[in-house]
């Protein structure tokens, strides 16, 4: 396993910004991962498990710790039969969703356009167009930082809107890699339903996916570096209409579409996306997100909460 030093995180995030990670490792197998975690523990360093970096903002100062990305055996999809699958944490979510669709299974096909990995999707309970990854996940296998492997049930994972138990176990924010409470997602089990059980065919699922992809292309700034939705939607019931639980509604009503700080811009296509319009820094993006939060609170009395994960120290 190769350990890189001072690896630019701008190479590993969809925002294309971020300073260097002090150490950067690619773990191809469980032994590699344990070695990397032991290194962090021995050096007293915080660590961060990186997927595709599609929901991540890394500080311009970088991350004074160890970033670990998974590959190799963590990218495998095992078909266990009858709609049951075991999927490695490094597997692209889109690859799994499309593979299951081709075999005639529904439940996650609308998630095929999400650019992250399976592990990141579990961490965030990723969802789109009425589907969430946690709904059909039956079990998650994790590695505790004491080296033990555990199986967590769906209930153990405490899935809710863009939330899971794993978000409370992030050693990158603590400054220590020694606590046994921190968990690294290794793989997850799924039980999907046959398309026929929903009175649908594979062609029907493919049509639904195509419609989702077309909507995504028409309504999101896919041609500019971004990290997906910047803010989480409001709780259902906190507004009068479904439209008003969407952060983009308030951001647009506040007149912030196209507003810029440095190279960061509130997308003119979708107001809940902050994009790197050219030459943005992580600080530009952070400042703009805070500006948007303050303006929406000032105008509507509503507090928006970031969906994007922050890594490193921000001023």
Rosetta silent file (secondary structure, phi, psi, omega in degrees, C-alpha in Angstrom):
SEQUENCE: XXXXXXXXXXXXXXXXXXXXXXXXXXXXXXXXXXXXXXXXXXXXXXXXXXXXXXXXXXXXXXXXXXXXXXXXXXXXXXXXXXXXXXXXXXXXXXXXXXXXXXXXXXXXXXXXXXXXXXXXXXXXXXXXXXXXXXXXXXXXXXXXXXXXXXXXXXXXXXXXXXXXXXXXXXXXXXXXXXXXXXXXXXXXXXXXXXXXXXXXXXXXXXXXXXXXXXXXXXXXXXXXXXXXXXXXXXXXXXXXXXXXXXXXXXXXXXXXXXXXXXXXXXXXXXXXXXXXXXXXXXXXXXXXXXXXXXXXXXXXXXXXXXXXXXXXXXX
SCORE:     score description
SCORE:     0.000 S_00000001
   1 L     0.000  125.165 -179.480    0.000    0.000    0.000 S_00000001
   2 L   -86.728  134.417  176.135    1.446    3.338   -1.065 S_00000001
   3 E  -110.615  117.733  177.428    1.258    6.296    1.317 S_00000001
   4 E   -94.577  149.423  175.992    1.443    9.705   -0.348 S_00000001
   5 E  -112.934  143.513  178.251    2.385   12.867    1.514 S_00000001
   6 E    52.601   48.814  179.731    0.893   16.319    0.955 S_00000001
   7 E   -80.380  123.283 -179.336   -1.559   15.036   -1.642 S_00000001
   8 E   -63.230  122.665 -179.833   -3.690   17.875   -3.108 S_00000001
   9 H   -76.991  -12.523  174.605   -7.312   17.197   -2.231 S_00000001
  10 H   -61.732  -21.494  178.565   -8.413   19.312   -5.176 S_00000001
  11 H   -80.022  -11.715 -170.663   -7.619   16.199   -7.237 S_00000001
  12 L  -123.853   11.138  178.942  -10.088   14.115   -5.252 S_00000001
  13 L  -128.335  149.897 -177.887  -13.202   16.297   -4.816 S_00000001
  14 L   -71.832  -19.465  174.449  -15.938   17.306   -7.239 S_00000001
  15 L   -73.070  -20.842 -177.632  -15.554   20.976   -6.214 S_00000001
  16 L    63.965   33.345  176.929  -11.949   20.798   -7.510 S_00000001
  17 L  -133.957  170.736  176.063  -10.709   22.778   -4.493 S_00000001
  18 L   120.091  139.727  179.226   -8.926   21.979   -1.238 S_00000001
  19 L   -78.359 -170.905 -173.773   -5.427   21.972    0.169 S_00000001
  20 E   -80.272  146.733  167.666   -3.197   18.935    0.764 S_00000001
  21 E   -84.718  135.871 -179.816   -3.827   15.952    2.976 S_00000001
  22 E   -57.127  -43.715  174.913   -0.799   15.305    5.165 S_00000001
  23 E  -134.451  148.204 -179.366   -1.036   11.607    4.234 S_00000001
  24 E  -140.696  125.630 -176.680   -3.121    9.861    1.584 S_00000001
  25 E  -131.045  144.317  173.355   -3.553    6.082    1.262 S_00000001
  26 E  -110.854  116.009 -179.015   -5.450    3.768   -1.075 S_00000001
  27 E   -96.500  118.204 -177.881   -6.578    0.579    0.660 S_00000001
  28 L   -93.052  -13.893 -177.498   -7.142   -2.318   -1.751 S_00000001
  29 L  -153.930  173.167 -177.629   -8.016   -4.870    0.925 S_00000001
  30 H   -61.761  -38.442  179.157   -8.909   -5.205    4.592 S_00000001
  31 H   -61.186  -42.383  176.897   -5.248   -5.700    5.558 S_00000001
  32 H   -59.988  -45.365 -177.886   -4.347   -2.395    3.850 S_00000001
  33 H   -61.812  -44.240  179.723   -7.151   -0.616    5.653 S_00000001
  34 H   -63.347  -38.843  178.134   -6.094   -1.943    9.046 S_00000001
  35 H   -63.153  -41.503 -179.551   -2.491   -0.878    8.375 S_00000001
  36 H   -65.566  -42.406  179.415   -3.637    2.624    7.446 S_00000001
  37 H   -67.432  -37.222  176.749   -5.803    2.924   10.561 S_00000001
  38 H   -63.797  -38.513  177.469   -2.970    1.634   12.735 S_00000001
  39 H   -61.055  -45.272  179.109   -0.701    4.275   11.232 S_00000001
  40 H   -61.908  -41.992  179.953   -3.188    6.988   12.132 S_00000001
  41 H   -63.728  -46.336 -177.674   -3.485    5.618   15.653 S_00000001
  42 H   -64.218  -35.921 -179.138    0.288    5.371   16.172 S_00000001
  43 H   -88.489   -4.537 -178.695    0.846    8.912   14.925 S_00000001
  44 L    66.569   35.423 -175.820   -2.155   10.295   16.835 S_00000001
  45 L  -102.015  145.563  168.038   -3.668   11.599   13.608 S_00000001
  46 L   -69.964  157.370  177.703   -7.285   12.150   12.669 S_00000001
  47 E  -137.842  162.221 -178.821   -8.383   10.215    9.600 S_00000001
  48 E  -142.543  131.150  176.908  -11.082   10.450    6.975 S_00000001
  49 E   -91.262  118.497 -174.395  -12.516    7.747    4.707 S_00000001
  50 E  -102.388  132.213  172.154  -12.956    9.234    1.245 S_00000001
  51 L   -93.812 -119.794  177.824  -15.388    8.029   -1.390 S_00000001
  52 L   -90.516   -0.078  178.737  -15.657    9.958   -4.650 S_00000001
  53 L    66.450   27.653 -175.460  -15.467   13.312   -2.865 S_00000001
  54 L   -92.261   -1.180  178.422  -18.775   14.388   -4.402 S_00000001
  55 L  -136.548   37.187 -167.771  -20.291   15.748   -1.194 S_00000001
  56 E  -134.743  136.276  172.936  -17.151   17.163    0.375 S_00000001
  57 E  -120.954  115.664 -179.115  -15.534   20.560    0.885 S_00000001
  58 E  -100.199  134.752 -179.478  -11.891   20.425    1.982 S_00000001
  59 L   -55.929  149.352  174.825  -10.281   23.492    3.556 S_00000001
  60 L   -60.814  -24.799  178.911   -7.735   25.485    1.552 S_00000001
  61 L   -79.950   -8.253 -179.674   -5.349   24.665    4.404 S_00000001
  62 L    84.377 -160.330 -176.709   -5.866   20.981    3.709 S_00000001
  63 E  -131.729  116.206 -177.185   -6.271   18.231    6.263 S_00000001
  64 E   -84.794   66.360 -178.671   -3.580   17.546    8.855 S_00000001
  65 E  -166.878 -156.279 -177.844   -4.274   13.854    9.025 S_00000001
  66 E  -111.874  124.534  172.260   -4.692   10.713    6.959 S_00000001
  67 E  -100.612  129.180 -179.763   -7.167   10.410    4.093 S_00000001
  68 E  -118.722  126.588  173.142   -7.977    6.813    3.144 S_00000001
  69 E  -113.203  141.218 -176.707   -9.726    5.860   -0.064 S_00000001
  70 E   -97.278  148.168  179.847  -10.989    2.330   -0.638 S_00000001
  71 L  -155.105 -162.351  174.289  -10.569    0.298   -3.839 S_00000001
  72 H    56.105 -121.055 -175.407   -9.909   -3.277   -4.962 S_00000001
  73 H   -66.023  -15.005  177.876  -11.932   -5.811   -2.985 S_00000001
  74 H   -81.852    2.158 -178.813  -14.091   -2.995   -1.609 S_00000001
  75 H  -109.436   16.351 -174.647  -15.492   -2.455   -5.116 S_00000001
  76 L   -91.146  145.746  172.957  -17.148   -5.850   -5.539 S_00000001
  77 E  -114.956  120.339  177.757  -20.858   -6.588   -6.087 S_00000001
  78 E  -107.941  120.270  176.595  -22.007  -10.049   -4.988 S_00000001
  79 E   -87.587  111.546 -176.146  -25.352  -11.292   -6.293 S_00000001
  80 E   -94.092   -1.253  177.603  -26.718  -13.590   -3.581 S_00000001
  81 E    94.556  149.925  176.744  -29.897  -14.437   -5.467 S_00000001
  82 L    56.301   35.788  175.870  -33.561  -13.466   -5.197 S_00000001
  83 L    85.586    4.344  178.665  -32.794   -9.756   -5.063 S_00000001
  84 E   -95.384  134.280 -179.328  -30.184   -9.982   -2.292 S_00000001
  85 E  -137.371  145.848  169.169  -26.842   -8.266   -2.899 S_00000001
  86 E  -115.703  125.045 -170.592  -23.671   -7.643   -0.934 S_00000001
  87 E  -127.759  130.410  179.726  -21.899   -4.505   -2.153 S_00000001
  88 E   -70.207  151.628 -174.404  -18.468   -3.139   -1.252 S_00000001
  89 L   -64.037  -27.114 -177.759  -18.177    0.382    0.117 S_00000001
  90 L   -87.890   -1.591 -179.693  -16.020    1.630   -2.772 S_00000001
  91 L   -66.958  128.841  174.167  -18.521    0.502   -5.426 S_00000001
  92 E   -58.567  130.493 -177.413  -19.925    3.420   -7.424 S_00000001
  93 H   -57.917  -39.315  179.950  -23.582    3.713   -6.458 S_00000001
  94 H   -61.565  -37.168 -179.807  -24.557    4.152  -10.110 S_00000001
  95 H   -66.008  -43.263  178.574  -22.873    0.874  -11.086 S_00000001
  96 H   -64.988  -45.781 -177.695  -24.763   -1.055   -8.423 S_00000001
  97 H   -60.923  -43.393 -179.266  -28.087    0.619   -9.252 S_00000001
  98 H   -70.541  -36.382  178.666  -27.744   -0.093  -12.973 S_00000001
  99 H   -63.752  -44.961  179.164  -26.580   -3.666  -12.390 S_00000001
 100 H   -65.279  -38.488  178.915  -29.585   -4.414  -10.203 S_00000001
 101 H   -61.308  -45.990 -178.042  -31.912   -2.766  -12.724 S_00000001
 102 H   -61.597  -26.487  178.910  -30.612   -4.921  -15.589 S_00000001
 103 L   -89.288    2.615  174.435  -31.408   -7.992  -13.509 S_00000001
 104 L    89.796   24.174 -179.036  -34.972   -6.774  -13.032 S_00000001
 105 E  -112.334  134.534 -178.542  -34.836   -5.441   -9.483 S_00000001
 106 E  -101.614  168.405  174.904  -36.416   -2.194   -8.326 S_00000001
 107 L   126.753  -34.610  178.858  -35.789   -0.042   -5.282 S_00000001
 108 L  -133.233    8.293 -174.713  -32.636    1.930   -6.071 S_00000001
 109 H   -62.554  -27.894 -179.888  -32.743    2.370   -9.858 S_00000001
 110 H   -75.501   -8.012 -179.774  -33.600    6.070   -9.528 S_00000001
 111 H   -91.707    2.264 -174.032  -30.333    6.591   -7.609 S_00000001
 112 L   -62.592  -21.609 -179.363  -28.172    5.655  -10.601 S_00000001
 113 L   -85.961   -6.942  178.858  -27.368    9.307  -11.317 S_00000001
 114 L   -74.685  125.598 -169.579  -25.850    9.951   -7.891 S_00000001
 115 L   -83.144    1.408 -175.108  -22.069   10.152   -8.461 S_00000001
 116 L   -86.127 -175.331  177.760  -20.840    8.888   -5.078 S_00000001
 117 E   -93.799  168.137  179.287  -19.777    5.506   -3.747 S_00000001
 118 H   -60.546  -43.430 -179.558  -21.890    2.986   -1.859 S_00000001
 119 H   -61.788  -42.747  177.878  -20.135    3.793    1.421 S_00000001
 120 H   -65.266  -36.165  179.263  -20.775    7.509    1.008 S_00000001
 121 H   -65.945  -40.007  177.285  -24.398    6.812    0.117 S_00000001
 122 H   -65.454  -45.440 -178.783  -24.862    4.766    3.315 S_00000001
 123 H   -54.936  -44.523 -175.514  -23.111    7.453    5.371 S_00000001
 124 H   -95.767   -3.249 -168.813  -25.479   10.170    4.059 S_00000001
 125 L    47.951   59.957 -175.883  -28.500    7.932    3.443 S_00000001
 126 L   -60.657  147.654  179.562  -28.429    9.266   -0.098 S_00000001
 127 E  -155.654  163.483  176.880  -31.678    9.611   -1.947 S_00000001
 128 E  -167.707  141.973  173.214  -33.349   11.024   -5.032 S_00000001
 129 L    52.923   42.156  174.189  -36.775   11.040   -6.647 S_00000001
 130 L    86.884   -0.351  177.103  -38.497    9.326   -3.748 S_00000001
 131 E  -114.092  144.344  174.843  -35.921    6.583   -3.161 S_00000001
 132 E  -130.763  144.076 -177.025  -33.352    6.353   -0.335 S_00000001
 133 H   -62.895  -33.114 -177.011  -30.498    3.896   -0.017 S_00000001
 134 H   -69.353  -20.203 -176.437  -31.385    3.100    3.597 S_00000001
 135 H   -64.056  -40.172 -176.445  -34.838    1.818    2.704 S_00000001
 136 H  -106.424    5.716  176.885  -33.586   -1.399    1.089 S_00000001
 137 E   -82.391  124.974 -177.562  -30.344   -1.797    3.076 S_00000001
 138 E  -100.645  -24.713 -176.559  -30.653   -4.744    5.458 S_00000001
 139 E  -161.372  143.946  176.504  -27.188   -4.830    7.031 S_00000001
 140 E  -124.712  129.967  176.901  -23.936   -2.869    7.084 S_00000001
 141 E   -95.581  128.428 -176.709  -20.555   -4.415    7.858 S_00000001
 142 E  -128.711  156.466  172.662  -18.173   -2.058    9.645 S_00000001
 143 E  -109.803  118.361  174.382  -14.653   -2.081   10.992 S_00000001
 144 E   -74.535  155.467 -178.476  -14.272   -0.533   14.432 S_00000001
 145 L   -72.060   -2.332  171.273  -11.055    1.364   15.028 S_00000001
 146 L   -91.175    2.960  175.897  -10.081   -1.315   17.574 S_00000001
 147 L    95.232   -2.636 -179.726   -9.866   -3.751   14.632 S_00000001
 148 L   -89.691  149.294  179.019  -13.070   -5.695   15.224 S_00000001
 149 E  -104.831  134.664 -178.970  -15.678   -6.270   12.526 S_00000001
 150 E  -129.235  154.693  174.887  -19.362   -5.811   13.325 S_00000001
 151 E  -110.610  123.251  179.156  -22.650   -6.301   11.514 S_00000001
 152 E  -107.475  133.920  177.236  -25.219   -3.544   11.981 S_00000001
 153 E   -77.100  170.657  176.285  -28.883   -4.065   11.191 S_00000001
 154 H   -55.928  -43.674 -179.898  -30.991   -1.504    9.365 S_00000001
 155 H   -64.246  -38.140  178.555  -32.377   -0.354   12.715 S_00000001
 156 H   -59.517  -33.298 -175.392  -28.855   -0.038   14.148 S_00000001
 157 H   -74.684  -15.452  176.526  -27.963    2.354   11.316 S_00000001
 158 L    51.238   50.601  179.546  -30.714    4.803   12.357 S_00000001
 159 L   -68.375  135.953  170.368  -31.425    5.923    8.820 S_00000001
 160 E  -150.685 -172.213 -175.381  -33.451    9.110    8.389 S_00000001
 161 L   -57.672  112.674  179.421  -33.454   11.962    5.896 S_00000001
 162 L    51.797   32.677 -178.346  -29.763   12.388    4.880 S_00000001
 163 E  -137.829  151.684  170.351  -28.757   10.958    8.246 S_00000001
 164 L  -157.696  170.053  179.713  -27.297    7.762    9.672 S_00000001
 165 H   -62.381  -24.489 -174.814  -25.475    6.655   12.803 S_00000001
 166 H   -69.110  -22.774 -179.774  -22.178    6.940   10.926 S_00000001
 167 H   -71.668  -15.980  176.091  -22.284   10.719   10.860 S_00000001
 168 H   -93.967    7.313 -176.730  -21.781   10.754   14.616 S_00000001
 169 L  -128.917   52.948 -176.139  -18.636    8.614   14.302 S_00000001
 170 L  -109.395  102.471 -176.126  -16.292   10.762   12.226 S_00000001
 171 H   -68.517  -10.253  179.632  -12.750   10.822   13.654 S_00000001
 172 H   -68.362  -23.035 -177.733  -11.726   13.609   11.259 S_00000001
 173 H   -97.117   -5.667 -174.524  -13.500   16.118   13.480 S_00000001
 174 L   -98.830  -35.933  179.974  -12.208   14.767   16.780 S_00000001
 175 L    94.895    8.557  178.805   -8.468   14.791   16.312 S_00000001
 176 L  -143.201  140.354  178.608   -7.919   11.222   17.484 S_00000001
 177 L  -107.421   11.959 -170.184   -8.039    7.879   15.721 S_00000001
 178 L   -94.127  -13.285 -175.768   -7.782    5.760   18.856 S_00000001
 179 L   -75.198  133.923 -179.490  -11.404    5.502   19.994 S_00000001
 180 L   -74.008   -3.017 -178.130  -13.077    2.135   19.298 S_00000001
 181 L   -80.777  -14.874 -178.167  -16.410    3.884   18.673 S_00000001
 182 L   -78.624  135.935 -175.158  -15.402    5.032   15.182 S_00000001
 183 E  -121.577  137.455  173.709  -16.675    2.832   12.391 S_00000001
 184 E  -109.114  124.338 -179.648  -15.497    2.400    8.812 S_00000001
 185 E   -72.254  125.483  179.147  -18.122    1.090    6.390 S_00000001
 186 E  -101.053  -43.928 -178.175  -16.803   -1.976    4.545 S_00000001
 187 E  -162.652  172.022  177.794  -19.877   -3.259    2.730 S_00000001
 188 E  -144.566  150.701  177.303  -23.652   -3.388    2.872 S_00000001
 189 E  -104.064  145.154 -179.632  -26.373   -5.960    2.222 S_00000001
 190 E  -134.395  148.048  171.397  -29.516   -5.150    0.250 S_00000001
 191 E  -124.488  109.934 -178.318  -32.820   -6.795   -0.428 S_00000001
 192 L  -104.121  154.074  179.125  -34.459   -5.488   -3.592 S_00000001
 193 E   -95.517  147.553  177.584  -37.888   -6.319   -4.946 S_00000001
 194 E   -67.472  144.030  178.779  -38.485   -7.754   -8.396 S_00000001
 195 H   -56.771  -36.785 -178.899  -39.888   -5.298  -10.905 S_00000001
 196 H   -62.974  -28.029  178.628  -42.732   -7.739  -11.504 S_00000001
 197 H   -67.688  -21.288  177.353  -43.741   -7.447   -7.844 S_00000001
 198 H  -104.473   16.597 -179.610  -44.498   -3.798   -8.567 S_00000001
 199 L    58.764   40.787  179.707  -46.267   -4.708  -11.810 S_00000001
 200 L  -130.902  163.243  175.692  -43.369   -3.319  -13.822 S_00000001
 201 L  -112.554  171.378  175.194  -40.874   -4.607  -16.351 S_00000001
 202 H   -58.917  -38.682  178.553  -37.175   -3.869  -16.766 S_00000001
 203 H   -60.819  -38.181  177.473  -38.181   -1.546  -19.606 S_00000001
 204 H   -63.085  -43.601  179.638  -40.436    0.345  -17.180 S_00000001
 205 H   -64.815  -40.533  178.861  -37.550    0.766  -14.722 S_00000001
 206 H   -63.942  -36.949  176.796  -35.241    1.908  -17.509 S_00000001
 207 H   -64.884  -43.349  178.733  -37.847    4.472  -18.569 S_00000001
 208 H   -62.108  -42.157  178.412  -38.112    5.763  -14.990 S_00000001
 209 H   -63.619  -44.332 -179.988  -34.325    6.023  -14.786 S_00000001
 210 H   -60.500  -38.679  178.446  -34.137    7.844  -18.113 S_00000001
 211 H   -66.044  -40.597  178.155  -36.754   10.321  -16.903 S_00000001
 212 H   -64.624  -43.236 -179.774  -34.787   10.926  -13.692 S_00000001
 213 H   -64.943  -39.403  178.783  -31.554   11.416  -15.624 S_00000001
 214 H   -65.926  -40.137  178.582  -33.228   13.839  -18.045 S_00000001
 215 H   -65.997  -40.238  178.936  -34.667   15.818  -15.138 S_00000001
 216 H   -61.110  -45.598 -178.905  -31.274   15.854  -13.442 S_00000001
 217 H   -65.007  -36.261 -176.512  -29.600   17.155  -16.589 S_00000001
 218 H   -78.901  -24.750 -171.569  -32.257   19.846  -17.100 S_00000001
 219 H  -115.751   -3.173 -178.090  -32.367   21.126  -13.522 S_00000001
 220 L  -125.004  147.652 -178.427  -28.818   20.742  -12.158 S_00000001
 221 L   -80.587   66.478 -173.747  -25.516   22.456  -13.128 S_00000001
 222 L   -69.156  -14.316 -178.145  -23.792   19.227  -14.109 S_00000001
 223 L   -90.693    3.359 -179.962  -21.299   21.074  -16.344 S_00000001
 224 L  -127.943  145.549  179.360  -19.710   22.974  -13.436 S_00000001
 225 E   -59.363  126.940  179.627  -17.773   21.669  -10.411 S_00000001
 226 E  -156.255  177.323  179.961  -20.145   21.287   -7.465 S_00000001
 227 L  -126.300   35.514  179.394  -20.962   18.955   -4.588 S_00000001
 228 L    75.373 -157.630 -178.497  -24.658   18.414   -5.158 S_00000001
 229 L   -60.661  129.471 -179.258  -27.285   20.026   -2.952 S_00000001
 230 L   -76.300  -39.613 -175.661  -25.672   22.520   -0.613 S_00000001
 231 E  -122.144  149.522  177.176  -28.448   22.532    1.989 S_00000001
 232 L   -74.559  150.195  176.464  -30.832   19.919    3.345 S_00000001
 233 L   -67.994  160.512  177.220  -34.534   20.315    2.684 S_00000001
 234 L   -74.812  162.675  177.566  -36.763   21.522    5.496 S_00000001
 235 L   -63.980  140.156  175.176  -38.786   19.084    7.563 S_00000001
 236 L   -60.003  133.939 -178.306  -42.059   18.030    5.945 S_00000001
 237 L    96.525   -7.315  179.971  -44.847   20.037    7.564 S_00000001
 238 L   -88.041   -3.040  178.777  -42.640   23.056    8.231 S_00000001
 239 L  -141.069  169.919 -174.496  -44.068   24.879    5.215 S_00000001
 240 L   -77.406  -29.648 -176.854  -47.391   25.235    3.478 S_00000001
 241 L  -133.009  157.745  177.133  -46.529   23.470    0.240 S_00000001
 242 H   -56.100  -34.401  179.789  -44.060   20.754   -0.869 S_00000001
 243 H   -59.379  -35.919 -173.268  -42.227   23.403   -2.901 S_00000001
 244 H   -82.435    3.210  170.483  -41.483   25.355    0.251 S_00000001
 245 H   -91.330   -4.114 -178.844  -39.541   22.563    1.946 S_00000001
 246 L   -87.704  124.286  178.924  -36.919   22.977   -0.781 S_00000001
 247 H   -55.824  -36.646 -178.901  -33.982   25.241    0.180 S_00000001
 248 H   -57.720  -30.660  178.476  -33.720   26.405   -3.430 S_00000001
 249 H   -60.528  -47.993 -177.367  -37.154   28.011   -3.116 S_00000001
 250 H   -72.950  -37.264  179.477  -35.992   30.339   -0.335 S_00000001
 251 H   -64.316  -42.787  178.793  -32.591   31.003   -1.879 S_00000001
 252 H   -67.964  -41.969  178.978  -34.199   32.016   -5.166 S_00000001
 253 H   -64.496  -25.225  177.062  -36.866   34.115   -3.431 S_00000001
 254 L   -80.917    0.999  176.937  -34.064   35.917   -1.597 S_00000001
 255 L    73.983   28.873 -173.204  -32.707   36.960   -5.010 S_00000001
 256 L   -99.448   -3.402  176.915  -29.464   35.019   -4.615 S_00000001
 257 L   -58.688  127.504  179.989  -29.351   33.066   -7.879 S_00000001
 258 L    85.996   -3.587  179.729  -26.100   34.019   -9.581 S_00000001
 259 L   -68.418  138.654 -175.781  -24.677   35.722   -6.473 S_00000001
 260 E  -126.809  147.542  165.544  -20.905   35.305   -6.278 S_00000001
 261 E  -130.751  113.945 -174.715  -18.112   35.491   -3.768 S_00000001
 262 L    59.478 -129.372  179.821  -14.792   35.107   -5.528 S_00000001
 263 L   -92.451    4.646  178.816  -15.060   32.139   -7.867 S_00000001
 264 E   -94.764  139.105 -175.306  -17.996   30.569   -6.004 S_00000001
 265 E  -139.772  140.068  168.514  -21.484   31.152   -7.364 S_00000001
 266 E   -72.155  119.504 -172.431  -25.060   30.284   -6.449 S_00000001
 267 L   -54.846  138.599  175.089  -26.020   28.351   -9.560 S_00000001
 268 L   -80.256   -9.864  178.819  -28.269   30.102  -12.044 S_00000001
 269 L   -90.732  -45.454 -178.089  -29.693   26.687  -12.921 S_00000001
 270 L  -141.986  117.429 -172.091  -30.555   25.436   -9.413 S_00000001
 271 L   -67.802  -17.495  178.850  -30.359   27.773   -6.431 S_00000001
 272 L   -90.843   15.708  174.841  -29.499   24.993   -3.962 S_00000001
 273 L  -116.662  128.529  167.695  -26.222   24.328   -5.775 S_00000001
 274 E  -100.056  131.234 -176.105  -23.062   26.317   -5.158 S_00000001
 275 E  -118.934  154.438  170.981  -20.672   25.900   -8.090 S_00000001
 276 E   -86.102  100.161 -175.249  -17.032   26.578   -8.732 S_00000001
 277 L   -82.045    0.198  178.850  -17.499   29.085  -11.544 S_00000001
 278 L   131.887  112.819  177.609  -13.746   29.303  -12.098 S_00000001
 279 L    74.953   17.341  179.896  -10.861   29.807   -9.711 S_00000001
 280 L   -69.163  151.089  170.733  -12.933   29.339   -6.562 S_00000001
 281 L  -107.312  164.749  175.512  -11.273   28.552   -3.255 S_00000001
 282 H   -61.959  -35.277  179.373  -12.782   26.466   -0.482 S_00000001
 283 H   -65.433  -37.988  175.898  -13.016   29.664    1.545 S_00000001
 284 H   -58.175  -46.528 -177.353  -15.053   31.300   -1.257 S_00000001
 285 H   -65.677  -42.144  179.009  -17.496   28.385   -1.188 S_00000001
 286 H   -64.427  -45.873  179.607  -17.715   28.406    2.596 S_00000001
 287 H   -60.994  -41.184 -179.125  -18.264   32.165    2.748 S_00000001
 288 H   -66.862  -40.934  178.871  -20.950   31.980    0.107 S_00000001
 289 H   -62.653  -39.662  178.373  -22.788   29.168    1.899 S_00000001
 290 H   -68.899  -37.360  177.463  -22.748   31.191    5.129 S_00000001
 291 H   -62.226  -44.197  179.280  -23.912   34.314    3.282 S_00000001
 292 H   -62.896  -45.328  177.975  -26.836   32.361    1.816 S_00000001
 293 H   -56.775  -46.846 -177.297  -27.759   30.954    5.230 S_00000001
 294 H   -65.307  -41.209 -178.703  -27.730   34.422    6.793 S_00000001
 295 H   -67.390  -39.958  178.761  -29.775   36.029    4.027 S_00000001
 296 H   -67.386  -40.141  176.756  -32.441   33.324    4.107 S_00000001
 297 H   -63.825  -43.577 -179.251  -32.678   33.574    7.893 S_00000001
 298 H   -61.976  -40.510 -175.012  -32.889   37.368    7.685 S_00000001
 299 H   -85.291  -36.362 -172.177  -35.645   37.314    5.057 S_00000001
 300 H  -119.966   -8.033 -177.427  -37.700   34.276    6.085 S_00000001
 301 L    71.398   25.129 -176.656  -36.668   33.394    9.637 S_00000001
 302 L  -115.712  136.701  178.182  -35.547   29.960    8.438 S_00000001
 303 L  -100.623  117.375  175.485  -32.252   28.242    9.236 S_00000001
 304 L   -87.910  142.818 -179.703  -30.752   26.231    6.385 S_00000001
 305 L  -116.468  131.279 -177.548  -28.426   23.365    7.289 S_00000001
 306 E   -63.533  139.538  172.071  -25.538   22.299    5.076 S_00000001
 307 L   -94.205  -23.694 -178.244  -25.674   18.879    3.463 S_00000001
 308 L   -73.239  138.047  177.897  -22.046   19.115    2.346 S_00000001
 309 E   -82.621  137.841  177.840  -19.392   17.566    4.608 S_00000001
 310 E  -103.863  138.191  178.504  -16.541   19.827    5.744 S_00000001
 311 E  -132.476  126.049 -178.487  -12.999   18.526    6.158 S_00000001
 312 L    98.868 -178.119 -176.634  -10.162   20.501    7.712 S_00000001
 313 L   -97.466  129.018  177.911  -10.115   23.857    9.485 S_00000001
 314 L  -112.256  145.445 -179.275  -12.031   26.813    8.096 S_00000001
 315 L   -76.562    0.000    0.000  -11.582   30.410    9.217 S_00000001
